[in-house]
Amino acid sequence: MTETNASQGLTTPLMQTLLTSGASDDDGDRYDVALGSAAHKISSRTLTAGCIFDESTRASSAATAGAKSTSQQPEPQLTSFVLAVILFFNAGGGPFGVEPSLKAAGNLYAIIGFAAMPLVWALPEAVMTYELSSLYPCASGGVRWTEEAFGEAWGLLVGYLGWVSGVTYSASLPVLFLSYVHNQFLPEISDTESNAFLHYGILAGITLLLAFVNYRGLDIVGKASVLIFFVSMVPFVLMVIIGIPKGKFFVAIFYRHKRYCSSFDPNKWLQTPDGEVEIFDDDALSQKGWFPGAYPAGIAFRPFINNLYWNFNGFDQGGHFSTVSSKNALRNGIFGSLLLVSSSYLLPILITTGATDIKQEEWAEGSFANAATEIGGRWLGNWIVVSSGISLLAQFFSGMSADTMQMLGMADRGQLPSIFRHRSPHDTPTYGLVLSVLVILAMLPLPFGIIVELSNFAFCLSVIVEFLAFAKLRIHNGDCSKLRKAFYLILLIAPMLFNIAVILLASYSTYIFGACLTVFGVLLIYAKRISLDYCSCCWGRDANENDGAAIKF
């Protein structure tokens, strides 16, 4: 693979895209370009490390010492809509799991939070992902961006933290699904009365079954995600129709009685916390931290902020699919998923809070099914449970695909041992999938709220570095206009402050978890450096390709 020379003045056309969204681009145009300035030239070592999704196998290092691997450009496999659906399930997947925000903050502040998050957090993350994925398309996603900005060591650390966050997020999904089933069908049985071994066995069985579907290939994951998207969103569309003032008359006519016609009252949106909610089913408040009494205006800030963060992070996963999507598909997929995620949260929250009498302290994982039962009847509540199950399956599929694709991309770049480049007969990264499943199985016994906080903390550490990489590549060293640089700078302020809030509100146990993660990541970097001196072929690269300066902080 030869080095691509950047043409002068070439920049990512984000602002032009926003103004002229109907303009067409050549879908066949691959946009792996370097910026014109010397600070952004990509070395031949970086380019030949293998950022393309389908890279040909390296020849034997003993027979061809110093030879570079060849690559073949893949045809785009994901359309705009399929990519939007995959990212929808990566970042959201529907309103399943938003209940802790309603319990922690009450109706008004929860509505404000879910209305503001698309602007203060999701949009900056989506812009960063589109900009940097356009310039540096690679299956490793943010690893490549960070490496371009700060060097190989930081890229490896960010990739490791992002992968831990991803598999921890995936571990929360079977736990959340089982909570929905428990609350809808077995509400009389408490968690303490249930059999712990049976509980774990069910979660492990769900995990292994979903992992097998991922093993079958990205094409199946994409098609299944689109199908699940339509099936899982139908009951919420019905709940919105039934819940609005005129919708209840339709139900009354359909059923010939008014038993299921709830009274919709927008004034319920203005309800604020009437006291401190100190008991959470997920033990989120039982963990001590720097701000154990963070209750301004009666809001339990730790579970509130963590739940908002958990429900909106993940748009940067689009970078992992940048090599299997055209430029148009990448742009439309990322921003289309932002619209889908935002609307799938806010509309159901507005309807359920306005059309039901669920009190603040009664909200818990699975309460949306109870709300649907109150609005439309038992049939709708049961449908919500089924929808939550299949939606969480799709979230698992898309999250696992992104995690394994990231490991594949890092192995292609020589940042992970070459064993992680091994593909199954279905073209899926085999050992990356196995390692991800093992970590998920270890996480399953933890409560939902604890898993969410751990996932958020690991993601927070990695995305901070990604935002800093964006600032360096596009603001400090970028060749775009001063106006666009100012726009980027303003865009980064809110998400960086939000990241700081997540870190400050974490519990002491989460700090220990984060410290252990970081120490292990640094040890991984130095272990790689040492092993390259003795067994460079294990990392899929030659010893003379390693430059010592690249793996120093």
Coordinates of C-alpha atoms in Angstrom, one line a residue:
M1 CA 0.0 0.0 0.0
T2 CA 1.5 3.3 -1.0
E3 CA 1.3 6.6 0.9
T4 CA -1.5 8.9 -0.2
N5 CA -0.5 12.5 -0.7
A6 CA -3.0 15.1 0.5
S7 CA -4.0 17.8 -1.8
Q8 CA -3.6 21.3 -0.5
G9 CA -6.6 22.8 1.3
L10 CA -8.4 19.5 1.6
T11 CA -10.7 19.6 4.7
T12 CA -13.7 17.7 5.9
P13 CA -16.8 19.4 4.5
L14 CA -18.9 19.4 7.6
M15 CA -20.3 22.9 7.4
Q16 CA -20.9 22.6 3.7
T17 CA -22.7 19.3 4.4
L18 CA -25.0 21.0 7.0
L19 CA -25.9 23.7 4.5
T20 CA -26.2 21.6 1.4
S21 CA -27.3 18.2 2.6
G22 CA -28.7 17.3 -0.8
A23 CA -25.3 17.5 -2.5
S24 CA -24.1 14.1 -3.8
D25 CA -20.7 12.6 -3.3
D26 CA -19.0 9.7 -5.1
D27 CA -19.8 6.7 -3.0
G28 CA -16.8 4.9 -4.4
D29 CA -14.5 7.7 -3.3
R30 CA -12.3 6.5 -0.4
Y31 CA -11.3 9.3 1.8
D32 CA -8.3 8.1 3.6
V33 CA -6.3 11.3 3.3
A34 CA -3.7 13.1 5.3
L35 CA -3.9 16.8 6.1
G36 CA -1.7 19.1 4.0
S37 CA 0.5 20.4 6.8
A38 CA 3.6 18.6 7.8
A39 CA 2.3 18.0 11.3
H40 CA -0.4 15.7 9.8
K41 CA 1.5 13.7 7.3
I42 CA 1.1 10.0 7.9
S43 CA 4.3 7.9 8.0
S44 CA 4.5 4.9 5.7
R45 CA 4.8 2.7 8.8
T46 CA 1.4 3.9 10.0
L47 CA -0.2 3.5 6.6
T48 CA 1.1 0.0 6.0
A49 CA -0.1 -1.2 9.5
G50 CA -3.4 -2.1 8.0
C51 CA -6.4 0.2 8.5
I52 CA -8.5 -1.4 5.8
F53 CA -11.2 -3.8 6.9
D54 CA -10.2 -6.6 4.5
E55 CA -6.4 -6.7 4.6
S56 CA -4.6 -9.5 2.8
T57 CA -2.6 -11.9 4.9
R58 CA 1.0 -11.0 5.6
A59 CA 3.7 -13.1 4.0
S60 CA 6.0 -15.0 6.3
S61 CA 8.4 -12.6 8.0
A62 CA 11.3 -15.1 7.8
A63 CA 10.9 -15.3 4.0
T64 CA 10.2 -11.6 3.4
A65 CA 12.0 -9.7 6.1
G66 CA 11.0 -6.0 6.0
A67 CA 8.3 -6.5 3.3
K68 CA 5.1 -4.5 3.6
S69 CA 1.7 -6.1 3.7
T70 CA -0.7 -5.4 0.8
S71 CA -4.3 -4.3 1.1
Q72 CA -7.3 -4.4 -1.1
Q73 CA -9.9 -1.7 -0.8
P74 CA -13.3 -3.2 0.2
E75 CA -16.6 -2.3 -1.3
P76 CA -18.9 -0.5 1.1
Q77 CA -21.1 -3.0 2.9
L78 CA -23.4 -0.8 5.0
T79 CA -26.0 1.6 3.7
S80 CA -26.9 4.9 5.5
F81 CA -30.0 3.4 7.1
V82 CA -28.4 0.2 8.2
L83 CA -25.5 2.1 9.7
A84 CA -28.0 4.5 11.4
V85 CA -29.8 1.6 12.9
I86 CA -26.6 -0.1 14.1
L87 CA -25.5 3.2 15.8
F88 CA -29.0 3.7 17.1
F89 CA -28.6 0.5 19.0
N90 CA -25.0 1.4 20.0
A91 CA -26.0 4.7 21.5
G92 CA -29.6 4.2 22.5
G93 CA -31.9 1.4 21.4
G94 CA -35.1 2.9 22.6
P95 CA -36.3 4.2 26.0
F96 CA -35.4 1.0 27.9
G97 CA -33.4 1.9 30.9
V98 CA -34.3 5.6 31.2
E99 CA -36.4 4.9 34.4
P100 CA -33.5 5.7 36.8
S101 CA -33.4 9.3 35.6
L102 CA -37.1 9.7 36.3
K103 CA -36.6 8.3 39.7
A104 CA -33.6 10.4 40.5
A105 CA -34.8 13.7 39.1
G106 CA -38.5 13.7 38.8
N107 CA -40.5 14.4 35.6
L108 CA -39.4 18.0 34.9
Y109 CA -35.7 17.6 35.3
A110 CA -35.7 14.3 33.5
I111 CA -37.5 15.8 30.5
I112 CA -35.0 18.7 30.5
G113 CA -32.1 16.3 30.7
F114 CA -33.2 14.2 27.8
A115 CA -34.1 17.3 25.7
A116 CA -30.7 18.9 26.3
M117 CA -28.4 15.9 26.0
P118 CA -28.6 15.6 22.2
L119 CA -27.3 19.2 21.9
V120 CA -24.7 19.3 24.7
W121 CA -23.3 15.8 24.4
A122 CA -24.5 13.7 21.4
L123 CA -24.0 16.4 18.7
P124 CA -20.4 17.1 19.6
E125 CA -19.6 13.4 19.8
A126 CA -21.3 12.9 16.4
V127 CA -19.4 15.8 14.8
M128 CA -16.1 14.5 16.1
T129 CA -16.8 11.0 14.8
Y130 CA -17.8 12.1 11.4
E131 CA -14.9 14.6 11.0
L132 CA -12.1 12.2 12.1
S133 CA -13.6 9.1 10.6
S134 CA -13.7 10.9 7.2
L135 CA -10.0 11.8 7.5
Y136 CA -8.8 8.6 9.1
P137 CA -11.1 5.7 8.2
C138 CA -10.0 2.6 10.2
A139 CA -11.7 -0.3 12.0
S140 CA -10.0 0.8 15.2
G141 CA -11.9 4.1 15.2
G142 CA -10.8 6.4 17.9
V143 CA -7.5 4.5 18.3
R144 CA -6.4 5.8 14.9
W145 CA -7.4 9.4 15.7
T146 CA -5.6 9.4 19.0
E147 CA -2.5 7.8 17.5
E148 CA -2.4 10.5 14.9
A149 CA -2.6 13.2 17.6
F150 CA -0.5 11.8 20.5
G151 CA 1.3 8.7 19.3
E152 CA 1.0 5.0 19.4
A153 CA 1.0 4.6 23.2
W154 CA -2.0 6.9 23.8
G155 CA -3.8 5.1 20.9
L156 CA -3.3 1.8 22.5
L157 CA -4.5 3.1 25.9
V158 CA -7.6 4.7 24.4
G159 CA -8.5 1.5 22.5
Y160 CA -8.1 -0.6 25.6
L161 CA -10.3 1.8 27.7
G162 CA -12.9 2.0 25.0
W163 CA -13.1 -1.7 24.6
V164 CA -13.5 -2.2 28.4
S165 CA -16.3 0.3 28.3
G166 CA -18.0 -1.4 25.4
V167 CA -18.0 -4.9 26.9
T168 CA -19.1 -3.5 30.3
Y169 CA -22.0 -1.8 28.5
S170 CA -22.9 -5.0 26.8
A171 CA -22.9 -6.8 30.1
S172 CA -25.6 -4.4 31.4
L173 CA -28.0 -5.3 28.6
P174 CA -29.0 -8.9 29.7
V175 CA -29.3 -7.6 33.2
L176 CA -31.7 -4.9 32.1
F177 CA -33.8 -7.3 30.0
L178 CA -34.2 -9.7 33.0
S179 CA -35.3 -6.7 35.1
Y180 CA -38.1 -6.0 32.6
V181 CA -39.3 -9.6 32.6
H182 CA -39.1 -9.7 36.5
N183 CA -41.1 -6.5 37.0
Q184 CA -43.8 -7.4 34.5
F185 CA -44.4 -11.0 35.2
L186 CA -43.0 -11.7 38.7
P187 CA -43.3 -8.5 40.6
E188 CA -44.2 -10.3 43.8
I189 CA -40.8 -12.0 44.0
S190 CA -38.0 -9.8 45.3
D191 CA -34.4 -10.0 44.1
T192 CA -33.3 -11.4 47.4
E193 CA -35.9 -14.2 47.1
S194 CA -34.8 -15.3 43.6
N195 CA -32.2 -18.0 43.1
A196 CA -28.8 -16.4 42.5
F197 CA -27.4 -19.4 40.5
L198 CA -30.5 -19.6 38.3
H199 CA -30.4 -15.8 37.8
Y200 CA -26.8 -16.0 36.6
G201 CA -27.4 -19.1 34.5
I202 CA -30.2 -17.3 32.6
L203 CA -28.0 -14.2 32.0
A204 CA -25.1 -16.4 30.9
G205 CA -27.3 -18.3 28.5
I206 CA -28.6 -15.1 27.0
T207 CA -25.1 -13.8 26.6
L208 CA -23.8 -17.0 24.9
L209 CA -26.7 -17.1 22.5
L210 CA -26.3 -13.5 21.4
A211 CA -22.5 -14.0 21.0
F212 CA -23.2 -16.9 18.6
V213 CA -25.3 -14.6 16.4
N214 CA -22.4 -12.1 16.3
Y215 CA -20.2 -15.0 15.3
R216 CA -22.3 -15.5 12.3
G217 CA -21.2 -12.2 10.7
L218 CA -21.8 -8.5 10.3
D219 CA -24.3 -8.9 7.5
I220 CA -26.6 -10.9 9.7
V221 CA -26.2 -8.4 12.5
G222 CA -27.1 -5.5 10.2
K223 CA -30.2 -7.2 8.8
A224 CA -31.3 -8.4 12.2
S225 CA -30.9 -4.9 13.7
V226 CA -33.1 -3.3 11.0
L227 CA -35.8 -5.9 11.6
I228 CA -35.6 -5.5 15.4
F229 CA -35.7 -1.7 15.1
F230 CA -39.1 -1.8 13.4
V231 CA -40.6 -4.5 15.7
S232 CA -39.3 -3.0 18.9
M233 CA -40.4 0.6 18.2
V234 CA -44.0 -0.3 17.2
P235 CA -45.4 -0.6 20.7
F236 CA -43.9 2.8 21.7
V237 CA -45.5 4.3 18.6
L238 CA -48.8 2.8 19.7
M239 CA -48.2 4.1 23.3
V240 CA -47.6 7.6 22.0
I241 CA -50.8 7.4 19.8
I242 CA -52.9 6.0 22.6
G243 CA -51.4 8.3 25.3
I244 CA -52.1 11.6 23.5
P245 CA -55.5 13.2 24.3
K246 CA -57.2 12.2 21.0
G247 CA -55.6 8.8 21.0
K248 CA -57.6 7.5 23.9
F249 CA -60.9 7.9 22.0
F250 CA -59.5 5.7 19.2
V251 CA -58.8 3.0 21.8
A252 CA -62.3 3.4 23.3
I253 CA -63.9 2.9 19.9
F254 CA -61.6 0.0 19.1
Y255 CA -62.3 -1.8 22.4
R256 CA -65.9 -0.5 22.8
H257 CA -65.1 0.5 26.4
K258 CA -62.9 3.1 28.2
R259 CA -61.2 1.0 30.7
Y260 CA -57.8 1.6 29.1
C261 CA -58.2 5.3 28.3
S262 CA -55.8 7.1 30.5
S263 CA -56.1 10.8 31.3
F264 CA -53.4 12.9 29.7
D265 CA -52.3 15.9 31.7
P266 CA -49.3 18.0 30.5
N267 CA -49.1 19.6 33.9
K268 CA -47.6 16.4 35.2
W269 CA -44.5 17.3 33.2
L270 CA -43.8 20.1 35.6
Q271 CA -43.6 17.9 38.7
T272 CA -40.3 18.3 40.6
P273 CA -38.7 16.1 43.3
D274 CA -40.5 16.4 46.6
G275 CA -37.7 14.9 48.6
E276 CA -34.5 12.9 48.5
V277 CA -34.9 9.4 46.9
E278 CA -32.3 7.4 48.8
I279 CA -33.2 3.9 47.9
F280 CA -32.4 2.6 44.5
D281 CA -32.9 -0.9 43.3
D282 CA -29.5 -1.0 41.8
D283 CA -27.7 0.3 44.9
A284 CA -26.3 3.3 43.0
L285 CA -26.4 5.5 46.1
S286 CA -25.1 2.9 48.5
Q287 CA -21.5 3.5 47.2
K288 CA -19.6 6.3 48.9
G289 CA -17.9 9.1 46.9
W290 CA -16.6 12.6 47.0
F291 CA -20.2 14.0 46.8
P292 CA -22.4 11.5 48.7
G293 CA -24.9 14.3 49.5
A294 CA -25.3 15.7 45.9
Y295 CA -29.0 16.5 46.2
P296 CA -29.5 20.0 44.9
A297 CA -33.2 20.7 44.2
G298 CA -33.9 17.2 45.5
I299 CA -32.1 15.5 42.5
A300 CA -30.0 12.5 43.1
F301 CA -27.2 13.6 40.8
R302 CA -25.1 10.5 40.7
P303 CA -27.7 8.1 39.2
F304 CA -29.2 10.9 37.2
I305 CA -26.0 12.0 35.4
N306 CA -24.8 8.5 35.0
N307 CA -28.1 7.4 33.4
L308 CA -28.1 10.3 31.0
Y309 CA -24.5 9.6 30.1
W310 CA -25.2 5.8 29.6
N311 CA -28.2 6.5 27.4
F312 CA -26.4 8.9 25.0
N313 CA -22.8 7.8 24.7
G314 CA -21.7 5.5 21.9
F315 CA -21.9 7.7 18.7
D316 CA -18.1 7.4 18.4
Q317 CA -18.6 3.7 17.6
G318 CA -19.4 4.9 14.1
G319 CA -15.6 5.2 13.5
H320 CA -15.3 1.4 13.7
F321 CA -17.6 1.0 10.6
S322 CA -15.9 3.8 8.6
T323 CA -14.1 1.3 6.3
V324 CA -17.3 -0.5 5.4
S325 CA -19.3 2.6 4.6
S326 CA -19.1 5.2 1.9
K327 CA -18.7 8.8 2.9
N328 CA -22.3 9.6 2.3
A329 CA -23.4 6.6 4.3
L330 CA -21.1 7.5 7.2
R331 CA -22.4 11.1 7.4
N332 CA -26.1 10.1 7.1
G333 CA -25.8 7.1 9.3
I334 CA -24.2 9.1 12.2
F335 CA -26.5 12.0 12.2
G336 CA -29.5 9.9 11.4
S337 CA -28.8 7.8 14.4
L338 CA -28.6 11.0 16.5
L339 CA -32.2 11.9 15.4
L340 CA -33.5 8.4 16.1
V341 CA -32.0 8.2 19.5
S342 CA -33.2 11.6 20.7
S343 CA -36.8 11.1 19.5
S344 CA -37.0 7.5 20.9
Y345 CA -36.2 8.8 24.4
L346 CA -38.1 12.1 24.6
L347 CA -41.5 11.2 23.1
P348 CA -42.1 8.1 25.3
I349 CA -41.0 10.0 28.4
L350 CA -43.4 12.8 27.6
I351 CA -46.3 10.4 27.0
T352 CA -45.7 8.2 30.1
T353 CA -45.2 11.1 32.5
G354 CA -48.3 12.9 31.2
A355 CA -50.6 10.0 30.9
T356 CA -49.8 7.9 34.0
D357 CA -49.8 8.4 37.7
I358 CA -46.5 6.7 38.5
K359 CA -44.9 8.4 41.4
Q360 CA -41.2 9.4 41.3
E361 CA -40.2 6.8 43.9
E362 CA -42.0 4.1 42.0
W363 CA -39.9 4.3 38.8
A364 CA -37.5 1.4 38.4
E365 CA -36.0 -0.7 35.5
G366 CA -39.0 -2.1 33.7
S367 CA -41.5 0.6 34.7
F368 CA -42.2 1.4 31.1
A369 CA -44.0 -1.9 30.8
N370 CA -46.2 -0.9 33.8
A371 CA -46.8 2.5 32.2
A372 CA -47.8 0.9 28.9
T373 CA -50.2 -1.4 30.8
E374 CA -51.8 1.7 32.5
I375 CA -52.1 3.5 29.2
G376 CA -53.2 0.8 26.8
G377 CA -53.8 -2.4 28.8
R378 CA -52.0 -5.6 29.7
W379 CA -51.4 -6.5 26.0
L380 CA -49.4 -3.3 25.5
G381 CA -47.3 -3.8 28.6
N382 CA -46.5 -7.3 27.6
W383 CA -45.5 -6.1 24.1
I384 CA -43.2 -3.6 25.7
V385 CA -41.4 -6.4 27.6
V386 CA -41.0 -8.4 24.3
S387 CA -39.8 -5.2 22.6
S388 CA -37.3 -4.5 25.3
G389 CA -35.9 -8.0 24.9
I390 CA -35.4 -7.9 21.2
S391 CA -34.2 -4.3 21.4
L392 CA -31.6 -5.2 24.0
L393 CA -30.6 -8.1 21.8
A394 CA -29.9 -5.7 18.9
Q395 CA -27.9 -3.4 21.3
F396 CA -25.8 -6.4 22.2
F397 CA -25.3 -7.3 18.6
S398 CA -24.2 -3.8 17.5
G399 CA -22.1 -3.2 20.6
M400 CA -20.3 -6.5 20.3
S401 CA -19.7 -5.9 16.6
A402 CA -18.1 -2.5 17.3
D403 CA -15.9 -4.0 20.1
T404 CA -14.7 -6.9 18.0
M405 CA -14.1 -4.6 15.0
Q406 CA -12.0 -2.3 17.2
M407 CA -9.9 -5.2 18.3
L408 CA -9.5 -6.3 14.7
G409 CA -8.4 -2.8 13.7
M410 CA -5.9 -2.6 16.5
A411 CA -4.5 -5.9 15.6
D412 CA -4.2 -4.9 12.0
R413 CA -2.2 -1.8 13.2
G414 CA 0.1 -4.0 15.2
Q415 CA -1.2 -2.7 18.5
L416 CA -2.6 -6.1 19.7
P417 CA -1.1 -9.5 19.1
S418 CA -1.7 -10.9 15.6
I419 CA -4.0 -13.6 17.0
F420 CA -6.8 -11.0 17.2
R421 CA -6.6 -10.7 13.4
H422 CA -7.9 -14.3 13.0
R423 CA -11.3 -14.4 11.3
S424 CA -13.9 -17.1 11.5
P425 CA -15.4 -18.7 8.3
H426 CA -18.1 -16.0 8.7
D427 CA -15.4 -13.3 8.5
T428 CA -15.9 -12.3 12.2
P429 CA -13.0 -11.6 14.6
T430 CA -12.9 -14.9 16.5
Y431 CA -10.6 -14.3 19.4
G432 CA -11.8 -10.8 20.0
L433 CA -15.3 -12.1 20.3
V434 CA -14.2 -14.8 22.8
L435 CA -12.3 -12.4 25.0
S436 CA -15.3 -10.0 25.0
V437 CA -17.7 -12.8 26.1
L438 CA -15.4 -13.8 28.9
V439 CA -15.3 -10.3 30.4
I440 CA -19.1 -10.0 30.0
L441 CA -19.7 -13.2 31.9
A442 CA -17.5 -11.9 34.7
M443 CA -19.6 -8.7 34.9
L444 CA -23.0 -10.3 35.0
P445 CA -23.3 -10.8 38.8
L446 CA -23.1 -7.0 39.4
P447 CA -26.2 -4.8 39.8
F448 CA -27.3 -2.8 36.8
G449 CA -26.5 0.6 38.3
I450 CA -22.9 -0.5 39.2
I451 CA -22.3 -1.8 35.7
V452 CA -23.6 1.5 34.2
E453 CA -21.2 3.5 36.4
L454 CA -18.2 1.3 35.6
S455 CA -19.0 1.5 31.9
N456 CA -19.4 5.3 32.0
F457 CA -16.1 5.8 33.9
A458 CA -14.1 3.8 31.4
F459 CA -15.8 5.5 28.5
C460 CA -15.3 8.9 30.0
L461 CA -11.5 8.3 30.3
S462 CA -11.2 7.2 26.7
V463 CA -13.6 9.9 25.1
I464 CA -11.7 12.7 26.9
V465 CA -8.6 11.8 25.0
E466 CA -10.6 11.4 21.8
F467 CA -12.0 15.0 22.2
L468 CA -8.5 16.3 22.9
A469 CA -7.3 14.5 19.8
F470 CA -10.1 16.2 17.8
A471 CA -9.0 19.6 19.3
K472 CA -5.4 19.0 18.2
L473 CA -6.1 17.6 14.8
R474 CA -8.9 20.0 13.8
I475 CA -8.5 23.1 15.9
H476 CA -4.8 23.4 16.7
N477 CA -3.2 21.9 13.6
G478 CA -6.2 21.9 11.2
D479 CA -6.2 24.0 8.0
C480 CA -9.9 24.9 8.2
S481 CA -11.1 28.5 8.6
K482 CA -11.0 30.4 11.9
L483 CA -14.8 30.5 12.0
R484 CA -15.0 26.7 11.8
K485 CA -12.3 26.3 14.5
A486 CA -14.3 28.6 16.8
F487 CA -17.4 26.5 16.1
Y488 CA -15.4 23.3 17.1
L489 CA -14.0 25.0 20.2
I490 CA -17.5 26.0 21.4
L491 CA -18.8 22.6 20.6
L492 CA -16.3 20.9 22.9
I493 CA -17.0 22.9 26.0
A494 CA -20.2 21.2 27.2
P495 CA -19.1 17.6 26.7
M496 CA -15.8 18.2 28.4
L497 CA -17.6 19.7 31.4
F498 CA -20.0 16.8 31.4
N499 CA -17.1 14.3 31.5
I500 CA -15.7 16.1 34.5
A501 CA -19.1 15.8 36.2
V502 CA -19.2 12.1 35.6
I503 CA -15.7 11.7 37.1
L504 CA -16.4 13.8 40.2
L505 CA -19.7 12.1 40.9
A506 CA -18.2 8.6 40.8
S507 CA -18.0 6.4 43.8
Y508 CA -14.7 5.4 45.5
S509 CA -15.1 1.9 44.2
T510 CA -15.4 3.2 40.7
Y511 CA -12.2 5.3 41.2
I512 CA -10.4 2.1 42.2
F513 CA -11.8 0.4 39.1
G514 CA -10.6 3.3 36.9
A515 CA -7.2 3.4 38.6
C516 CA -6.7 -0.4 38.0
L517 CA -7.8 0.0 34.4
T518 CA -5.3 2.8 33.8
V519 CA -2.4 1.0 35.5
F520 CA -3.2 -2.2 33.6
G521 CA -3.3 -0.2 30.3
V522 CA 0.1 1.3 31.0
L523 CA 1.5 -2.1 31.8
L524 CA 0.1 -3.4 28.6
I525 CA 2.0 -0.7 26.7
Y526 CA 5.3 -1.5 28.3
A527 CA 4.6 -5.3 28.0
K528 CA 4.1 -4.7 24.3
R529 CA 7.4 -2.7 24.1
I530 CA 9.3 -5.5 25.7
S531 CA 7.7 -8.3 23.8
L532 CA 8.5 -6.6 20.5
D533 CA 12.2 -7.0 21.2
Y534 CA 11.8 -10.8 21.5
C535 CA 8.8 -11.8 19.4
S536 CA 7.8 -9.0 17.0
C537 CA 6.0 -11.5 14.7
C538 CA 3.4 -12.1 17.5
W539 CA 2.2 -8.5 16.9
G540 CA 1.9 -8.9 13.2
R541 CA 4.7 -6.5 12.4
D542 CA 8.5 -6.5 12.0
A543 CA 10.9 -5.4 14.7
N544 CA 12.3 -2.7 12.4
E545 CA 8.8 -1.2 12.1
N546 CA 8.7 -0.4 15.8
D547 CA 10.0 3.0 16.6
G548 CA 10.8 3.4 20.3
A549 CA 9.6 7.0 20.4
A550 CA 6.2 6.0 19.2
I551 CA 5.4 4.0 22.3
K552 CA 6.4 6.6 24.9
F553 CA 4.0 9.0 26.5

